[in-house]
Short mmCIF file of C-alpha atoms and ligand atoms in Angstrom, two decimals:
data_model
loop_
_atom_site.label_atom_id
_atom_site.label_comp_id
_atom_site.label_asym_id
_atom_site.label_seq_id
_atom_site.Cartn_x
_atom_site.Cartn_y
_atom_site.Cartn_z
CA MET F 45 -19.02 25.20 -17.37
CA LEU F 46 -15.62 26.65 -16.58
CA GLU F 47 -12.61 24.91 -18.00
CA LYS F 48 -10.37 25.60 -15.07
CA THR F 49 -11.52 26.21 -11.57
CA ASP F 50 -9.43 27.18 -8.62
CA THR F 51 -11.19 25.61 -5.69
CA THR F 52 -9.22 27.68 -3.23
CA LYS F 53 -10.75 27.97 0.16
CA THR F 54 -9.05 29.64 3.04
CA GLN F 55 -8.23 27.16 5.75
CA ASP F 56 -9.41 27.39 9.28
CA PRO F 57 -7.28 30.31 10.52
CA SER F 58 -6.83 28.76 13.94
CA ALA F 59 -5.04 25.85 12.30
CA GLN F 60 -2.51 28.08 10.56
CA GLY F 61 -0.65 29.35 13.59
CA SER F 62 2.87 30.45 12.78
CA ARG F 63 3.07 28.03 9.89
CA HIS F 64 4.86 29.25 6.81
CA GLN F 65 2.04 30.33 4.53
CA GLU F 66 2.49 31.14 0.89
CA GLY F 67 0.91 30.59 -2.48
CA PHE F 68 1.06 27.03 -3.61
CA ASP F 69 2.81 27.58 -6.91
CA GLY F 70 5.57 29.89 -8.00
CA GLN F 71 3.19 32.35 -9.58
CA ALA F 72 0.94 32.79 -6.60
CA SER F 73 3.80 33.19 -4.17
CA GLY F 74 5.60 35.63 -6.40
CA HIS F 75 8.70 33.42 -6.45
CA PRO F 76 9.55 31.84 -9.77
CA ALA F 77 10.62 28.22 -9.26
CA GLY F 78 14.20 28.03 -8.12
CA ALA F 79 14.46 31.71 -7.15
CA GLY F 80 15.71 31.56 -3.59
CA ARG F 81 13.65 28.59 -2.45
CA SER F 82 13.71 24.86 -2.87
CA LEU F 83 10.67 22.64 -3.15
CA ALA F 84 11.85 20.45 -0.31
CA SER F 85 12.03 23.36 2.10
CA GLU F 86 8.48 24.54 1.44
CA GLY F 87 6.40 25.00 4.55
CA ALA F 88 3.39 22.99 5.51
CA ALA F 89 0.84 22.30 2.85
CA ASP F 90 -1.35 24.91 1.28
CA GLN F 91 -4.30 22.66 0.59
CA ARG F 92 -5.79 24.09 -2.58
CA THR F 93 -6.98 21.94 -5.46
CA VAL F 94 -7.61 23.11 -9.01
CA PHE F 95 -9.94 21.14 -11.28
CA ASP F 96 -8.48 21.39 -14.79
CA LEU F 97 -10.95 19.69 -17.12
CA GLU F 98 -8.67 19.49 -20.14
CA LEU F 99 -5.82 17.93 -18.15
CA ILE F 100 -8.09 15.51 -16.35
CA GLN F 101 -9.55 14.32 -19.67
CA ARG F 102 -6.09 13.94 -21.15
CA TYR F 103 -4.70 11.94 -18.23
CA ASP F 104 -7.78 9.76 -17.62
CA GLN F 105 -6.56 6.13 -17.62
CA SER F 106 -6.75 2.99 -15.49
CA GLY F 107 -4.57 2.89 -12.42
CA PRO F 108 -4.24 1.53 -8.87
CA ARG F 109 -5.53 3.41 -5.83
CA TYR F 110 -2.38 2.55 -3.87
CA THR F 111 -3.94 1.33 -0.66
CA SER F 112 -0.91 -0.94 -0.86
CA TYR F 113 2.33 -0.99 -2.83
CA PRO F 114 2.91 -3.41 -4.47
CA THR F 115 -0.81 -3.78 -5.19
CA ALA F 116 -2.77 -6.98 -4.54
CA VAL F 117 -2.25 -8.02 -8.18
CA GLU F 118 1.32 -8.93 -7.19
CA PHE F 119 0.32 -11.16 -4.26
CA ASP F 120 1.57 -14.73 -4.55
CA PRO F 121 0.78 -18.07 -2.81
CA ALA F 122 4.50 -18.45 -1.97
CA PHE F 123 3.75 -16.20 0.99
CA ASP F 124 1.97 -18.69 3.24
CA GLU F 125 0.93 -19.28 6.83
CA THR F 126 4.37 -20.40 8.01
CA ARG F 127 6.13 -17.36 6.62
CA TYR F 128 3.38 -15.09 7.97
CA GLN F 129 3.87 -16.50 11.47
CA GLN F 130 7.65 -15.97 11.32
CA VAL F 131 7.26 -12.38 10.18
CA CYS F 132 4.72 -11.56 12.91
CA ARG F 133 7.05 -12.87 15.62
CA GLU F 134 9.98 -10.92 14.16
CA THR F 135 8.06 -7.64 14.43
CA ASN F 136 7.74 -8.00 18.21
CA ALA F 137 11.26 -6.61 18.63
CA SER F 138 9.95 -3.28 17.28
CA GLY F 139 7.16 -3.04 19.87
CA ARG F 140 5.17 -1.15 17.21
CA PRO F 141 1.47 -0.53 17.91
CA LEU F 142 -1.10 -2.70 16.18
CA SER F 143 -4.10 -2.11 13.96
CA LEU F 144 -6.92 -4.68 13.66
CA TYR F 145 -9.24 -5.02 10.67
CA PHE F 146 -12.31 -7.26 10.90
CA HIS F 147 -14.26 -8.18 7.77
CA ILE F 148 -17.96 -8.93 8.29
CA PRO F 149 -19.14 -10.07 4.85
CA PHE F 150 -22.94 -10.31 5.23
CA CYS F 151 -25.54 -7.94 3.69
CA ASP F 152 -29.31 -8.18 3.80
CA THR F 153 -29.72 -7.16 0.16
CA VAL F 154 -27.24 -6.61 -2.61
CA CYS F 155 -26.60 -3.15 -4.07
CA PHE F 156 -26.03 -3.71 -7.77
CA TYR F 157 -23.01 -1.42 -8.00
CA CYS F 158 -21.16 -3.11 -5.15
CA ALA F 159 -17.54 -4.13 -5.65
CA CYS F 160 -16.97 -5.19 -2.03
CA ASN F 161 -16.53 -8.77 -0.85
CA LYS F 162 -19.95 -9.64 0.54
CA VAL F 163 -22.50 -12.42 0.95
CA ALA F 164 -26.10 -11.28 0.35
CA THR F 165 -28.46 -13.26 2.58
CA LYS F 166 -31.60 -12.95 4.68
CA ASP F 167 -30.38 -15.77 6.91
CA ARG F 168 -29.02 -14.18 10.09
CA SER F 169 -28.14 -17.60 11.53
CA LEU F 170 -25.06 -17.53 9.25
CA VAL F 171 -23.38 -14.98 11.52
CA GLN F 172 -22.69 -17.11 14.58
CA PRO F 173 -20.72 -19.85 12.75
CA TYR F 174 -18.70 -17.09 11.13
CA LEU F 175 -17.97 -15.41 14.45
CA HIS F 176 -16.84 -18.74 15.95
CA ARG F 177 -14.15 -18.90 13.28
CA VAL F 178 -13.25 -15.25 13.83
CA TYR F 179 -12.75 -15.93 17.57
CA LYS F 180 -10.49 -18.88 16.76
CA GLU F 181 -8.54 -16.72 14.36
CA LEU F 182 -8.24 -13.96 16.98
CA GLU F 183 -6.74 -16.47 19.37
CA MET F 184 -4.25 -17.79 16.79
CA GLN F 185 -3.28 -14.29 15.69
CA SER F 186 -2.85 -12.93 19.20
CA ALA F 187 -0.47 -15.80 20.06
CA LEU F 188 1.96 -14.35 17.50
CA PHE F 189 2.20 -10.88 19.02
CA ASP F 190 3.63 -9.78 22.38
CA ASP F 191 0.93 -8.99 24.92
CA ASP F 192 2.14 -5.46 25.53
CA ARG F 193 1.71 -4.32 21.91
CA LEU F 194 -1.04 -1.76 22.03
CA VAL F 195 -3.89 -1.70 19.49
CA GLU F 196 -4.24 1.92 18.37
CA GLN F 197 -6.56 1.32 15.43
CA LEU F 198 -9.49 -1.00 14.94
CA HIS F 199 -11.94 -1.18 12.03
CA TRP F 200 -15.01 -3.26 11.23
CA GLY F 201 -15.70 -3.32 7.51
CA GLY F 202 -17.86 -5.26 5.16
CA GLY F 203 -20.31 -6.18 3.90
CA THR F 204 -22.38 -4.77 6.70
CA PRO F 205 -20.95 -5.09 10.22
CA THR F 206 -24.30 -4.15 11.83
CA PHE F 207 -25.88 -7.18 10.15
CA MET F 208 -24.78 -8.76 13.47
CA SER F 209 -27.15 -8.61 16.41
CA ALA F 210 -26.43 -6.32 19.36
CA GLU F 211 -25.31 -9.34 21.38
CA GLN F 212 -22.98 -10.52 18.64
CA MET F 213 -21.39 -7.07 18.33
CA ARG F 214 -20.84 -6.93 22.08
CA GLU F 215 -19.37 -10.41 22.04
CA LEU F 216 -16.98 -9.71 19.16
CA MET F 217 -15.60 -6.66 20.91
CA ALA F 218 -15.31 -8.53 24.22
CA GLU F 219 -13.42 -11.38 22.51
CA THR F 220 -11.11 -8.85 20.89
CA ARG F 221 -10.35 -7.24 24.25
CA LYS F 222 -9.66 -10.68 25.70
CA HIS F 223 -6.86 -11.22 23.22
CA PHE F 224 -5.54 -7.71 22.56
CA LYS F 225 -4.86 -4.60 24.61
CA LEU F 226 -6.81 -1.65 23.17
CA ALA F 227 -5.59 1.93 23.62
CA ASP F 228 -7.83 4.36 25.48
CA ASP F 229 -10.61 6.15 23.65
CA GLU F 230 -8.66 9.43 23.31
CA VAL F 231 -5.77 7.72 21.53
CA GLY F 232 -7.42 4.86 19.64
CA GLU F 233 -9.03 5.25 16.22
CA TYR F 234 -11.98 2.83 16.36
CA SER F 235 -14.12 2.94 13.25
CA ILE F 236 -17.01 1.07 11.68
CA GLU F 237 -18.78 1.09 8.30
CA ILE F 238 -22.50 1.68 8.72
CA ASP F 239 -25.32 1.04 6.31
CA PRO F 240 -28.01 3.31 7.81
CA ARG F 241 -30.71 0.81 6.80
CA GLU F 242 -29.09 -1.63 9.23
CA ALA F 243 -28.69 0.73 12.18
CA LYS F 244 -31.89 1.21 14.07
CA GLY F 245 -32.82 2.73 17.43
CA ASP F 246 -30.10 2.00 19.94
CA THR F 247 -27.46 0.51 17.57
CA ILE F 248 -25.37 3.67 17.56
CA ALA F 249 -25.39 4.00 21.36
CA LEU F 250 -24.32 0.37 21.62
CA LEU F 251 -21.44 0.90 19.18
CA ARG F 252 -20.19 3.88 21.17
CA GLU F 253 -20.53 1.92 24.40
CA ILE F 254 -18.38 -0.96 23.10
CA GLY F 255 -15.68 1.45 21.98
CA PHE F 256 -16.25 2.89 18.51
CA ASN F 257 -15.49 6.59 18.07
CA ARG F 258 -15.55 7.04 14.28
CA MET F 259 -17.91 5.86 11.57
CA SER F 260 -18.54 6.02 7.86
CA LEU F 261 -22.09 6.02 6.52
CA GLY F 262 -22.94 4.56 3.12
CA VAL F 263 -25.28 6.95 1.28
CA GLN F 264 -24.22 6.93 -2.41
CA ASP F 265 -27.11 9.10 -3.72
CA PHE F 266 -30.46 10.36 -2.38
CA ASP F 267 -32.20 10.46 -5.78
CA PRO F 268 -35.01 7.83 -5.71
CA ARG F 269 -34.48 7.02 -9.42
CA VAL F 270 -30.82 6.30 -8.84
CA GLN F 271 -31.55 4.33 -5.67
CA LYS F 272 -34.07 2.14 -7.48
CA ALA F 273 -31.72 1.48 -10.41
CA VAL F 274 -28.98 0.25 -8.07
CA ASN F 275 -31.29 -1.55 -5.62
CA ARG F 276 -30.37 0.55 -2.63
CA VAL F 277 -33.45 2.35 -1.42
CA GLN F 278 -32.57 4.39 1.63
CA THR F 279 -34.44 7.43 2.86
CA GLU F 280 -32.85 10.69 3.90
CA ASP F 281 -34.54 10.38 7.29
CA GLU F 282 -32.89 7.00 7.89
CA THR F 283 -29.50 8.45 7.07
CA PHE F 284 -29.82 11.63 9.12
CA ALA F 285 -31.24 9.80 12.13
CA VAL F 286 -28.04 7.75 12.28
CA LEU F 287 -25.87 10.81 11.85
CA GLU F 288 -27.66 12.67 14.64
CA ALA F 289 -27.43 9.66 16.92
CA ALA F 290 -23.69 9.42 16.22
CA ARG F 291 -23.23 13.08 17.17
CA ARG F 292 -25.31 12.66 20.31
CA GLU F 293 -23.31 9.64 21.38
CA GLY F 294 -20.00 11.45 20.89
CA PHE F 295 -18.59 9.90 17.72
CA ARG F 296 -15.62 12.09 16.88
CA SER F 297 -15.47 11.84 13.13
CA ILE F 298 -18.33 10.99 10.80
CA SER F 299 -17.68 10.27 7.17
CA ILE F 300 -20.21 9.86 4.36
CA ASP F 301 -19.72 7.73 1.23
CA LEU F 302 -21.15 8.92 -2.07
CA ILE F 303 -20.67 7.42 -5.53
CA TYR F 304 -20.74 9.32 -8.82
CA GLY F 305 -21.22 7.60 -12.17
CA LEU F 306 -24.35 5.64 -11.15
CA PRO F 307 -27.38 5.24 -13.46
CA HIS F 308 -29.43 8.40 -14.16
CA GLN F 309 -27.03 10.75 -12.37
CA THR F 310 -26.43 14.24 -13.73
CA ALA F 311 -24.38 17.07 -12.24
CA GLU F 312 -27.61 18.76 -11.21
CA SER F 313 -29.14 15.69 -9.57
CA PHE F 314 -25.91 14.87 -7.74
CA MET F 315 -25.67 18.45 -6.43
CA ASP F 316 -29.08 17.96 -4.82
CA THR F 317 -27.67 15.06 -2.84
CA LEU F 318 -24.45 16.90 -2.08
CA ASP F 319 -26.26 20.00 -0.80
CA LYS F 320 -28.26 17.89 1.63
CA ILE F 321 -25.04 16.31 2.88
CA ILE F 322 -23.28 19.67 3.16
CA ALA F 323 -26.19 20.97 5.22
CA VAL F 324 -25.54 18.36 7.92
CA GLY F 325 -21.76 18.91 7.80
CA PRO F 326 -20.00 15.57 8.23
CA GLU F 327 -16.29 15.87 9.09
CA ARG F 328 -15.34 13.79 6.05
CA LEU F 329 -16.70 12.76 2.69
CA SER F 330 -15.63 10.04 0.29
CA VAL F 331 -16.83 10.63 -3.24
CA PHE F 332 -16.02 7.46 -5.15
CA ASN F 333 -15.94 7.07 -8.88
CA TYR F 334 -18.26 4.16 -9.73
CA ALA F 335 -15.99 1.28 -10.80
CA HIS F 336 -18.10 -0.63 -13.33
CA LEU F 337 -16.44 -4.01 -13.86
CA PRO F 338 -19.38 -6.33 -14.59
CA ARG F 339 -17.14 -9.21 -15.62
CA ARG F 340 -15.65 -9.25 -12.13
CA PHE F 341 -18.67 -8.28 -10.03
CA MET F 342 -21.81 -10.26 -10.89
CA PRO F 343 -24.42 -7.89 -9.38
CA GLN F 344 -23.16 -5.11 -11.65
CA ARG F 345 -24.58 -7.04 -14.62
CA ARG F 346 -28.01 -5.98 -13.36
CA ILE F 347 -27.17 -2.35 -14.03
CA ASP F 348 -28.47 -1.11 -17.36
CA GLU F 349 -25.41 0.33 -19.08
CA ASP F 350 -27.59 2.62 -21.20
CA GLN F 351 -28.58 4.43 -18.00
CA LEU F 352 -24.97 5.13 -16.95
CA PRO F 353 -23.84 8.74 -17.37
CA PRO F 354 -21.35 9.21 -20.23
CA PRO F 355 -17.74 10.20 -19.35
CA GLN F 356 -18.43 13.88 -20.05
CA VAL F 357 -21.27 13.92 -17.50
CA LYS F 358 -19.13 12.08 -14.94
CA LEU F 359 -16.52 14.80 -15.31
CA GLU F 360 -19.16 17.48 -14.89
CA ILE F 361 -20.29 15.78 -11.69
CA LEU F 362 -16.75 15.59 -10.39
CA GLN F 363 -16.03 19.19 -11.22
CA ALA F 364 -19.26 20.44 -9.68
CA THR F 365 -18.60 18.30 -6.58
CA THR F 366 -15.07 19.58 -6.12
CA GLU F 367 -16.18 23.17 -6.48
CA ARG F 368 -19.24 22.88 -4.27
CA LEU F 369 -17.31 21.16 -1.48
CA SER F 370 -14.53 23.69 -1.68
CA GLU F 371 -16.99 26.60 -1.48
CA ALA F 372 -18.57 24.95 1.54
CA GLY F 373 -15.18 24.63 3.26
CA TRP F 374 -14.07 21.03 2.72
CA LEU F 375 -10.50 20.33 1.64
CA TYR F 376 -9.51 17.72 -0.93
CA ILE F 377 -7.28 15.30 0.98
CA GLY F 378 -6.60 13.17 -2.08
CA MET F 379 -7.89 9.99 -3.77
CA ASP F 380 -11.67 10.63 -3.47
CA HIS F 381 -11.47 11.99 0.09
CA PHE F 382 -12.53 15.39 1.41
CA ALA F 383 -12.32 16.65 4.99
CA ARG F 384 -13.18 19.76 6.92
CA PRO F 385 -10.07 21.83 7.76
CA ASP F 386 -10.38 21.07 11.47
CA ASP F 387 -10.73 17.31 10.95
CA GLU F 388 -7.72 15.27 12.07
CA LEU F 389 -6.97 14.07 8.51
CA ALA F 390 -6.72 17.66 7.23
CA LEU F 391 -4.58 18.58 10.24
CA ALA F 392 -2.35 15.54 9.69
CA GLN F 393 -1.90 16.46 6.04
CA ARG F 394 -0.85 19.96 7.07
CA ASN F 395 1.65 18.80 9.65
CA GLY F 396 3.05 15.94 7.57
CA THR F 397 1.79 12.99 9.64
CA LEU F 398 -0.91 11.67 7.31
CA TYR F 399 -0.65 8.03 6.24
CA ARG F 400 -2.49 5.75 3.83
CA ASN F 401 -3.35 2.07 4.15
CA PHE F 402 -6.12 -0.40 3.27
CA GLN F 403 -8.68 1.56 5.23
CA GLY F 404 -7.81 4.74 3.36
CA TYR F 405 -6.19 7.73 5.04
CA SER F 406 -5.15 7.56 8.68
CA THR F 407 -3.16 9.41 11.29
CA HIS F 408 -1.53 6.22 12.62
CA ALA F 409 1.55 5.65 10.53
CA ASP F 410 3.60 2.85 11.90
CA CYS F 411 1.17 0.12 12.98
CA ASP F 412 1.40 -3.51 11.99
CA LEU F 413 -2.02 -4.29 10.54
CA ILE F 414 -3.64 -7.63 11.31
CA GLY F 415 -6.46 -8.63 8.94
CA ILE F 416 -9.09 -10.88 10.51
CA GLY F 417 -11.95 -12.66 8.74
CA VAL F 418 -12.58 -13.80 5.20
CA THR F 419 -10.66 -11.89 2.48
CA SER F 420 -8.93 -9.51 4.94
CA ILE F 421 -5.50 -8.17 4.11
CA GLY F 422 -2.82 -7.58 6.73
CA LYS F 423 0.40 -5.60 6.58
CA VAL F 424 3.00 -6.89 8.99
CA GLY F 425 6.66 -5.82 8.84
CA ALA F 426 7.63 -5.55 5.19
CA THR F 427 4.91 -7.93 4.00
CA TYR F 428 1.27 -8.05 2.94
CA GLY F 429 -0.76 -11.21 3.51
CA GLN F 430 -4.35 -11.99 2.54
CA ASN F 431 -6.89 -14.40 4.05
CA ARG F 432 -8.92 -16.89 2.00
CA ARG F 433 -11.59 -15.23 -0.10
CA GLU F 434 -14.30 -17.89 0.02
CA LEU F 435 -16.19 -18.61 3.24
CA ASP F 436 -15.91 -22.42 2.98
CA GLU F 437 -12.14 -22.24 2.43
CA TYR F 438 -11.77 -19.81 5.31
CA TYR F 439 -13.77 -22.13 7.59
CA ALA F 440 -11.78 -25.21 6.46
CA ASP F 441 -8.44 -23.58 7.35
CA ILE F 442 -9.60 -22.32 10.73
CA ASP F 443 -11.26 -25.65 11.62
CA ALA F 444 -7.99 -27.41 10.80
CA GLY F 445 -6.15 -25.04 13.17
CA ARG F 446 -4.45 -23.15 10.34
CA LEU F 447 -4.26 -19.40 9.85
CA PRO F 448 -6.13 -18.73 6.58
CA VAL F 449 -3.38 -16.65 4.91
CA PHE F 450 -3.28 -17.92 1.32
CA ARG F 451 -1.21 -15.35 -0.55
CA GLY F 452 0.82 -12.23 -0.06
CA ILE F 453 4.12 -10.58 -0.82
CA GLU F 454 7.41 -9.87 0.90
CA LEU F 455 8.65 -6.48 -0.14
CA ASN F 456 12.20 -6.33 -1.42
CA ARG F 457 14.29 -3.24 -0.74
CA ASP F 458 13.21 -1.59 -3.99
CA ASP F 459 9.52 -2.19 -3.15
CA GLU F 460 10.00 -0.62 0.28
CA ILE F 461 11.72 2.45 -1.14
CA ARG F 462 9.04 2.93 -3.81
CA ARG F 463 6.26 2.40 -1.27
CA ASP F 464 7.80 5.15 0.83
CA VAL F 465 7.94 7.53 -2.16
CA ILE F 466 4.37 6.77 -3.27
CA THR F 467 2.95 7.08 0.26
CA ARG F 468 4.61 10.45 0.81
CA LEU F 469 3.36 11.80 -2.51
CA ILE F 470 -0.18 10.54 -2.03
CA CYS F 471 -0.44 11.92 1.50
CA HIS F 472 1.45 15.19 1.25
CA PHE F 473 1.51 16.08 -2.46
CA LYS F 474 5.23 16.67 -2.19
CA LEU F 475 8.44 14.74 -1.85
CA ASP F 476 11.72 15.79 -0.25
CA PHE F 477 14.53 13.86 -2.02
CA GLY F 478 16.82 14.42 1.00
CA GLU F 479 14.41 12.57 3.30
CA ILE F 480 14.36 9.55 0.98
CA GLU F 481 18.15 9.68 0.59
CA ARG F 482 18.67 9.69 4.35
CA ALA F 483 16.05 7.04 5.05
CA TRP F 484 17.33 4.63 2.38
CA ASP F 485 20.98 5.63 1.92
CA LEU F 486 20.79 6.34 -1.81
CA ASN F 487 21.18 9.17 -4.29
CA PHE F 488 17.68 10.07 -5.46
CA GLN F 489 18.62 11.34 -8.92
CA ASN F 490 20.71 8.23 -9.64
CA TYR F 491 18.16 5.80 -8.25
CA PHE F 492 15.06 7.34 -9.80
CA GLY F 493 16.50 8.92 -12.97
CA ARG F 494 14.22 6.93 -15.31
CA ASP F 495 11.15 7.53 -13.14
CA LEU F 496 11.77 11.26 -12.91
CA ALA F 497 12.04 11.40 -16.70
CA LYS F 498 8.50 10.00 -16.90
CA LEU F 499 7.28 13.08 -15.03
CA GLU F 500 8.68 15.58 -17.51
CA GLY F 501 5.44 15.79 -19.51
CA MET F 502 3.46 16.37 -16.33
CA GLN F 503 5.88 19.09 -15.32
CA ALA F 504 5.41 20.76 -18.71
CA ASP F 505 1.64 20.50 -18.23
CA GLY F 506 1.89 22.22 -14.84
CA LEU F 507 0.82 19.24 -12.73
CA LEU F 508 3.95 19.40 -10.65
CA GLU F 509 7.34 20.99 -10.27
CA ILE F 510 10.66 19.21 -9.85
CA ASP F 511 13.95 20.75 -8.74
CA SER F 512 17.14 19.31 -7.28
CA SER F 513 15.60 19.06 -3.82
CA GLY F 514 12.22 17.53 -4.48
CA ILE F 515 8.84 17.35 -6.16
CA ARG F 516 5.86 19.51 -5.44
CA VAL F 517 2.44 18.67 -6.81
CA HIS F 518 0.61 21.79 -7.97
CA PRO F 519 -3.07 22.43 -7.22
CA LYS F 520 -4.06 21.16 -10.68
CA GLY F 521 -1.99 17.97 -10.24
CA ARG F 522 -3.73 16.96 -7.04
CA MET F 523 -6.67 15.25 -8.66
CA LEU F 524 -4.20 13.32 -10.82
CA ILE F 525 -2.01 12.12 -7.96
CA ARG F 526 -2.47 8.46 -9.02
CA ASN F 527 -0.93 9.21 -12.40
CA ILE F 528 2.01 10.87 -10.68
CA CYS F 529 2.53 7.89 -8.36
CA MET F 530 2.31 5.50 -11.30
CA ALA F 531 5.64 6.90 -12.56
CA PHE F 532 7.31 5.34 -9.48
CA ASP F 533 5.47 2.00 -9.73
CA ALA F 534 7.97 -0.61 -10.92
CA TYR F 535 5.15 -3.03 -11.83
CA MET F 536 3.20 -0.54 -13.91
CA GLU F 537 4.24 -1.59 -17.38
CA ALA F 538 3.22 -5.20 -16.75
CA LYS F 539 -0.04 -4.07 -15.11
CA GLN F 540 -1.15 -1.75 -17.85
CA GLY F 541 -1.97 -4.65 -20.14
CA GLN F 542 -4.08 -6.42 -17.50
CA GLY F 543 -7.02 -4.01 -17.37
CA GLY F 544 -8.09 -4.87 -13.82
CA PHE F 545 -7.92 -1.31 -12.46
CA SER F 546 -10.57 1.34 -12.42
CA LYS F 547 -10.13 4.65 -14.27
CA VAL F 548 -8.16 7.32 -12.48
CA ILE F 549 -11.13 9.72 -12.56
C1 LIG V 847 -18.32 -1.92 2.21
S1 LIG V 847 -19.18 -0.60 1.55
C2 LIG V 847 -19.98 0.24 2.90
C3 LIG V 847 -20.56 -0.39 4.03
C4 LIG V 847 -22.04 -0.66 4.01
N1 LIG V 847 -22.22 -1.98 3.53
C5 LIG V 847 -22.86 0.27 3.16
O1 LIG V 847 -23.12 -0.06 2.03
O2 LIG V 847 -23.26 1.33 3.66
C6 LIG V 847 -18.00 0.70 1.34
C7 LIG V 847 -18.28 1.73 0.29
O3 LIG V 847 -17.70 1.33 -0.92
C8 LIG V 847 -18.28 2.08 -1.97
N2 LIG V 847 -18.43 1.22 -3.16
C9 LIG V 847 -18.93 -0.03 -3.20
N3 LIG V 847 -18.90 -0.50 -4.47
C10 LIG V 847 -18.36 0.48 -5.25
C11 LIG V 847 -18.05 0.60 -6.64
N4 LIG V 847 -18.32 -0.37 -7.51
N5 LIG V 847 -17.48 1.74 -7.07
C12 LIG V 847 -17.20 2.74 -6.21
N6 LIG V 847 -17.48 2.69 -4.89
C13 LIG V 847 -18.04 1.57 -4.41
C14 LIG V 847 -19.61 2.59 -1.45
O4 LIG V 847 -19.57 4.01 -1.36
C15 LIG V 847 -19.72 1.98 -0.08
O5 LIG V 847 -20.36 2.82 0.84
S1 LIG V 848 -22.69 -1.39 -0.72
FE1 LIG V 848 -22.69 -2.14 1.39
S2 LIG V 848 -24.78 -2.95 1.72
FE2 LIG V 848 -24.53 -2.69 -0.46
S3 LIG V 848 -23.93 -4.74 -1.14
FE3 LIG V 848 -22.07 -3.51 -0.85
S4 LIG V 848 -21.39 -3.97 1.19
FE4 LIG V 848 -23.52 -4.65 1.03
#
């Protein structure tokens, strides 16, 4: 196996246009750092990624995935329903578009690896009482926001949203449209998480009819041995039938979820799965590192730890995956995500409009996000708020006419500045100090002197380059973007002792 691999792949030429194209690092472009160019003035992203095994091993440590900053660990009960309501009303002056997240927690069977918030049950009669509470919550939430605020993003996650019957799915979307104004199909990003085992026959046509235009499909691994060990037996035919139906019905972007680090996996076995996925060419792929935290997630205790691949094999899988996807034309967007060069995420990364939130990467930057359902997290104004995590508590609040927000955080100015820095780095692999200085009226070097010092070792190791105008992450720093962001995380020192985060790789 090669120690260092440049996973360069030429981008879709049609997407390059007149954009300033040059090598990603000083060497490749022929310009030593600082010789007549500044990092901040670099053109749009060259989207190469280099897998450097030695560096990845050296920097492997626990860290947040920054779907929020500050992370949920910092959420506090002091942020309650009353404060949430005030903040929502205050945001109406902005007229910002809205994003709606619905959590549907039910699953027919439990996958042993699963770290999502779910309720495993065969009892489908549990859905209707849940939806009744969701409708009440929709009504309470919508009362807080001006009627003319347009919903540009909507997501059903889980659990398994298609655990609902066709009628229930229709009804949930109809109730949503009763309370919120949804943008047209061309503008709106309407996505759903699909377990192919729970999407039969006409499910996909129904989902398109009620408004969905993007989906992610849970696959994880096609190897029958792996599937059996994690209690998720799902045939290739089931998966590809859903994918074909989605294409036929006009879904615009299809994403597939895989997990590496599951029992029995080897680089070779995982490449078999990956090749089958590549052959059907989804627009996006998420390749998650299995987060094994059996003390936190009960079903994971049913996984035999002796069958888990050792760290060295996990790295081999990751390296082989990165290379294979690059050869096949997918770009590494960051944080487990790959996309084809013509997919809107890859385009957004190139033109600087990519954004990251609880649903992962997105092209809709400035929405207020309303979380609906048990455990959902919202992001409204400069706050995060989370709904009750247990079904009975969620029901009790809603039945008493209360919004079920039980904890959250109000960002102070420093949090907002750091969130801006981390989001830009994670989405664009570069940071223009001048943009931060203008946005926040500060001197970057003075404000972040200590944080920049933490990056010196990474600069020496070639992960990134810093000059007076900005930071640029090099191709071999891309897979370690979390580590880079951690330097700007003011809560990091306290967090490091807590051990609740998964490994970076
Ligand atoms: C809510 S689940 C997907 C929806 C649907 N229930 C399904 O399984 O197809 C979202 C994704 O999270 C990933 N996931 C779940 N548990 C994980 C874990 N412990 N480590 C890494 N990824 C995990 C899986 O790839 C899964 O497809
Ligand atoms: S991976 Fe999906 S289907 Fe499996 S238990 Fe988790 S949420 Fe349910």
